[in-house]
Amino acid sequence: MRIGHVSVLVDDQAKALAFYTGVLGFIKKTEVPLGEYSWLTVVSPEDPEGVELVLEPDQHPAALAYKKALVADGIPVTMFTVADVSAEYERLTAQGVTFTQPPLDAGTVMTAVFDDTCGNLIQIVAPQG
C-alpha cells in the first residue's frame, strides 16, 4: 500500500491551478472534466510519478466549515517539504504570496506558513542539521 493522492480543498479550481503551478512550481498531471468541475491533480517536478495533489472543489458545506475553522485557528491543511525555507519564503514573498508565519526555527526543522489564495494555509518545512 502507498499514498497515491492527497486532496486540498479549493474554492476555485482554475485559480488553484494557476497558483499551484505558476507560483509554487508544481506541474499539472491530470485534468479530466466532470461536468462543472474536473479531476485535477498536480505533482512536483522533482517527482512527477510521485504523490498527486488533488485540487478538490470545496463545494460541500462541511468542507467550507472545515477550511474556515482551520484558518481561524492558524492550522495548515498540509505540509510541503522544501530544501530551504528561507529561500522559498523570499521567492514566494517576491511573487506576492502572503505568509501567516515567517520562517521559524523549530529545532530539527525550519517552518513557515502561507495562504494559498484558495482558502487554505500551507506549511513549508525543511529539516535542519
PDB file of C-alpha atoms in Angstrom:
ATOM      1  CA  MET A   1       0.000   0.000   0.000  1.00  0.00           C
ATOM      2  CA  ARG A   2       1.214   3.522  -0.766  1.00  0.00           C
ATOM      3  CA  ILE A   3      -0.172   7.026  -0.833  1.00  0.00           C
ATOM      4  CA  GLY A   4      -1.128   7.975  -4.386  1.00  0.00           C
ATOM      5  CA  HIS A   5      -3.271  11.094  -3.968  1.00  0.00           C
ATOM      6  CA  VAL A   6      -3.867  13.728  -1.317  1.00  0.00           C
ATOM      7  CA  SER A   7      -6.627  16.343  -1.628  1.00  0.00           C
ATOM      8  CA  VAL A   8      -6.554  20.047  -0.907  1.00  0.00           C
ATOM      9  CA  LEU A   9      -9.995  21.646  -0.893  1.00  0.00           C
ATOM     10  CA  VAL A  10     -10.007  24.743  -3.113  1.00  0.00           C
ATOM     11  CA  ASP A  11     -12.606  27.432  -3.755  1.00  0.00           C
ATOM     12  CA  ASP A  12     -11.851  27.716  -7.490  1.00  0.00           C
ATOM     13  CA  GLN A  13     -10.031  25.042  -9.489  1.00  0.00           C
ATOM     14  CA  ALA A  14      -8.755  27.386 -12.223  1.00  0.00           C
ATOM     15  CA  LYS A  15      -7.384  29.850  -9.654  1.00  0.00           C
ATOM     16  CA  ALA A  16      -5.867  26.970  -7.685  1.00  0.00           C
ATOM     17  CA  LEU A  17      -4.202  25.516 -10.773  1.00  0.00           C
ATOM     18  CA  ALA A  18      -2.709  28.917 -11.631  1.00  0.00           C
ATOM     19  CA  PHE A  19      -1.362  29.343  -8.088  1.00  0.00           C
ATOM     20  CA  TYR A  20      -0.067  25.814  -7.574  1.00  0.00           C
ATOM     21  CA  THR A  21       1.655  25.729 -10.983  1.00  0.00           C
ATOM     22  CA  GLY A  22       2.516  29.365 -11.726  1.00  0.00           C
ATOM     23  CA  VAL A  23       3.562  30.407  -8.225  1.00  0.00           C
ATOM     24  CA  LEU A  24       4.503  27.255  -6.322  1.00  0.00           C
ATOM     25  CA  GLY A  25       6.023  25.490  -9.333  1.00  0.00           C
ATOM     26  CA  PHE A  26       4.079  22.233  -9.413  1.00  0.00           C
ATOM     27  CA  ILE A  27       3.115  20.764 -12.789  1.00  0.00           C
ATOM     28  CA  LYS A  28      -0.342  19.692 -13.924  1.00  0.00           C
ATOM     29  CA  LYS A  29      -0.580  15.908 -14.056  1.00  0.00           C
ATOM     30  CA  THR A  30      -4.252  15.180 -14.766  1.00  0.00           C
ATOM     31  CA  GLU A  31      -7.314  17.170 -15.779  1.00  0.00           C
ATOM     32  CA  VAL A  32     -10.475  15.237 -16.546  1.00  0.00           C
ATOM     33  CA  PRO A  33     -13.640  17.331 -16.983  1.00  0.00           C
ATOM     34  CA  LEU A  34     -16.523  16.043 -14.861  1.00  0.00           C
ATOM     35  CA  GLY A  35     -19.336  18.489 -15.524  1.00  0.00           C
ATOM     36  CA  GLU A  36     -18.891  21.740 -13.633  1.00  0.00           C
ATOM     37  CA  TYR A  37     -15.621  20.566 -12.053  1.00  0.00           C
ATOM     38  CA  SER A  38     -12.638  18.423 -13.019  1.00  0.00           C
ATOM     39  CA  TRP A  39     -10.499  15.675 -11.580  1.00  0.00           C
ATOM     40  CA  LEU A  40      -7.469  17.962 -11.366  1.00  0.00           C
ATOM     41  CA  THR A  41      -4.073  16.977  -9.995  1.00  0.00           C
ATOM     42  CA  VAL A  42      -0.609  18.485  -9.768  1.00  0.00           C
ATOM     43  CA  VAL A  43       2.737  16.919  -8.929  1.00  0.00           C
ATOM     44  CA  SER A  44       6.202  18.054  -8.004  1.00  0.00           C
ATOM     45  CA  PRO A  45       8.526  18.458 -10.992  1.00  0.00           C
ATOM     46  CA  GLU A  46      11.111  16.735  -8.772  1.00  0.00           C
ATOM     47  CA  ASP A  47       8.907  13.628  -8.572  1.00  0.00           C
ATOM     48  CA  PRO A  48       6.423  13.595 -11.498  1.00  0.00           C
ATOM     49  CA  GLU A  49       5.426   9.985 -10.807  1.00  0.00           C
ATOM     50  CA  GLY A  50       5.033  10.610  -7.083  1.00  0.00           C
ATOM     51  CA  VAL A  51       2.070  11.570  -4.939  1.00  0.00           C
ATOM     52  CA  GLU A  52      -0.530  13.644  -6.782  1.00  0.00           C
ATOM     53  CA  LEU A  53      -2.130  16.632  -5.086  1.00  0.00           C
ATOM     54  CA  VAL A  54      -5.832  16.742  -5.983  1.00  0.00           C
ATOM     55  CA  LEU A  55      -7.216  20.275  -6.286  1.00  0.00           C
ATOM     56  CA  GLU A  56     -10.613  19.271  -4.954  1.00  0.00           C
ATOM     57  CA  PRO A  57     -13.649  21.612  -5.144  1.00  0.00           C
ATOM     58  CA  ASP A  58     -14.777  22.692  -1.672  1.00  0.00           C
ATOM     59  CA  GLN A  59     -18.478  22.843  -2.541  1.00  0.00           C
ATOM     60  CA  HIS A  60     -19.714  20.575   0.243  1.00  0.00           C
ATOM     61  CA  PRO A  61     -20.911  22.611   3.270  1.00  0.00           C
ATOM     62  CA  ALA A  62     -18.753  20.513   5.611  1.00  0.00           C
ATOM     63  CA  ALA A  63     -15.687  21.348   3.515  1.00  0.00           C
ATOM     64  CA  LEU A  64     -16.267  25.065   3.891  1.00  0.00           C
ATOM     65  CA  ALA A  65     -16.734  24.797   7.658  1.00  0.00           C
ATOM     66  CA  TYR A  66     -13.595  22.642   7.962  1.00  0.00           C
ATOM     67  CA  LYS A  67     -11.461  25.081   5.973  1.00  0.00           C
ATOM     68  CA  LYS A  68     -12.716  28.144   7.844  1.00  0.00           C
ATOM     69  CA  ALA A  69     -12.091  26.502  11.226  1.00  0.00           C
ATOM     70  CA  LEU A  70      -8.528  25.534  10.320  1.00  0.00           C
ATOM     71  CA  VAL A  71      -7.699  29.015   9.008  1.00  0.00           C
ATOM     72  CA  ALA A  72      -9.295  30.683  12.046  1.00  0.00           C
ATOM     73  CA  ASP A  73      -7.054  28.598  14.304  1.00  0.00           C
ATOM     74  CA  GLY A  74      -3.980  29.136  12.096  1.00  0.00           C
ATOM     75  CA  ILE A  75      -3.665  25.421  11.290  1.00  0.00           C
ATOM     76  CA  PRO A  76      -2.140  24.428   7.940  1.00  0.00           C
ATOM     77  CA  VAL A  77      -4.133  21.895   5.945  1.00  0.00           C
ATOM     78  CA  THR A  78      -0.968  20.195   4.674  1.00  0.00           C
ATOM     79  CA  MET A  79       2.801  20.497   4.513  1.00  0.00           C
ATOM     80  CA  PHE A  80       5.271  20.633   1.623  1.00  0.00           C
ATOM     81  CA  THR A  81       8.961  19.826   2.023  1.00  0.00           C
ATOM     82  CA  VAL A  82      11.468  22.304   0.589  1.00  0.00           C
ATOM     83  CA  ALA A  83      15.253  22.409   0.581  1.00  0.00           C
ATOM     84  CA  ASP A  84      15.484  25.870   2.165  1.00  0.00           C
ATOM     85  CA  VAL A  85      12.525  27.523   3.917  1.00  0.00           C
ATOM     86  CA  SER A  86      14.131  30.974   3.987  1.00  0.00           C
ATOM     87  CA  ALA A  87      14.870  30.873   0.258  1.00  0.00           C
ATOM     88  CA  GLU A  88      11.308  29.735  -0.530  1.00  0.00           C
ATOM     89  CA  TYR A  89       9.948  32.446   1.763  1.00  0.00           C
ATOM     90  CA  GLU A  90      11.916  35.076  -0.168  1.00  0.00           C
ATOM     91  CA  ARG A  91      10.950  33.622  -3.576  1.00  0.00           C
ATOM     92  CA  LEU A  92       7.253  33.367  -2.734  1.00  0.00           C
ATOM     93  CA  THR A  93       7.060  36.719  -0.948  1.00  0.00           C
ATOM     94  CA  ALA A  94       8.546  38.345  -4.065  1.00  0.00           C
ATOM     95  CA  GLN A  95       5.636  36.816  -6.020  1.00  0.00           C
ATOM     96  CA  GLY A  96       3.070  38.322  -3.661  1.00  0.00           C
ATOM     97  CA  VAL A  97       2.365  35.266  -1.501  1.00  0.00           C
ATOM     98  CA  THR A  98       1.097  36.169   1.978  1.00  0.00           C
ATOM     99  CA  PHE A  99       2.729  34.363   4.866  1.00  0.00           C
ATOM    100  CA  THR A 100       0.937  33.988   8.185  1.00  0.00           C
ATOM    101  CA  GLN A 101       4.118  32.666   9.790  1.00  0.00           C
ATOM    102  CA  PRO A 102       7.561  33.740   8.568  1.00  0.00           C
ATOM    103  CA  PRO A 103      10.442  31.270   8.756  1.00  0.00           C
ATOM    104  CA  LEU A 104      10.651  29.813  12.243  1.00  0.00           C
ATOM    105  CA  ASP A 105      13.491  27.736  13.635  1.00  0.00           C
ATOM    106  CA  ALA A 106      11.772  24.815  15.390  1.00  0.00           C
ATOM    107  CA  GLY A 107      14.957  22.975  16.302  1.00  0.00           C
ATOM    108  CA  THR A 108      15.133  19.987  14.000  1.00  0.00           C
ATOM    109  CA  VAL A 109      13.141  21.763  11.265  1.00  0.00           C
ATOM    110  CA  MET A 110      12.588  25.233   9.845  1.00  0.00           C
ATOM    111  CA  THR A 111       8.949  26.056   9.023  1.00  0.00           C
ATOM    112  CA  ALA A 112       6.819  28.821   7.502  1.00  0.00           C
ATOM    113  CA  VAL A 113       3.097  29.054   6.696  1.00  0.00           C
ATOM    114  CA  PHE A 114       1.427  30.799   3.745  1.00  0.00           C
ATOM    115  CA  ASP A 115      -2.055  31.436   2.363  1.00  0.00           C
ATOM    116  CA  ASP A 116      -2.667  29.510  -0.876  1.00  0.00           C
ATOM    117  CA  THR A 117      -5.291  32.068  -2.086  1.00  0.00           C
ATOM    118  CA  CYS A 118      -7.854  29.226  -2.236  1.00  0.00           C
ATOM    119  CA  GLY A 119      -8.916  29.193   1.415  1.00  0.00           C
ATOM    120  CA  ASN A 120      -6.060  27.176   2.927  1.00  0.00           C
ATOM    121  CA  LEU A 121      -2.927  27.647   4.973  1.00  0.00           C
ATOM    122  CA  ILE A 122       0.030  25.588   3.750  1.00  0.00           C
ATOM    123  CA  GLN A 123       3.156  24.892   5.774  1.00  0.00           C
ATOM    124  CA  ILE A 124       6.572  24.525   4.202  1.00  0.00           C
ATOM    125  CA  VAL A 125       9.251  22.673   6.119  1.00  0.00           C
ATOM    126  CA  ALA A 126      12.926  21.826   5.744  1.00  0.00           C
ATOM    127  CA  PRO A 127      14.900  19.506   8.034  1.00  0.00           C
ATOM    128  CA  GLN A 128      17.868  21.070   9.798  1.00  0.00           C
ATOM    129  CA  GLY A 129      21.104  19.568  11.000  1.00  0.00           C
TER     130      GLY A 129
END
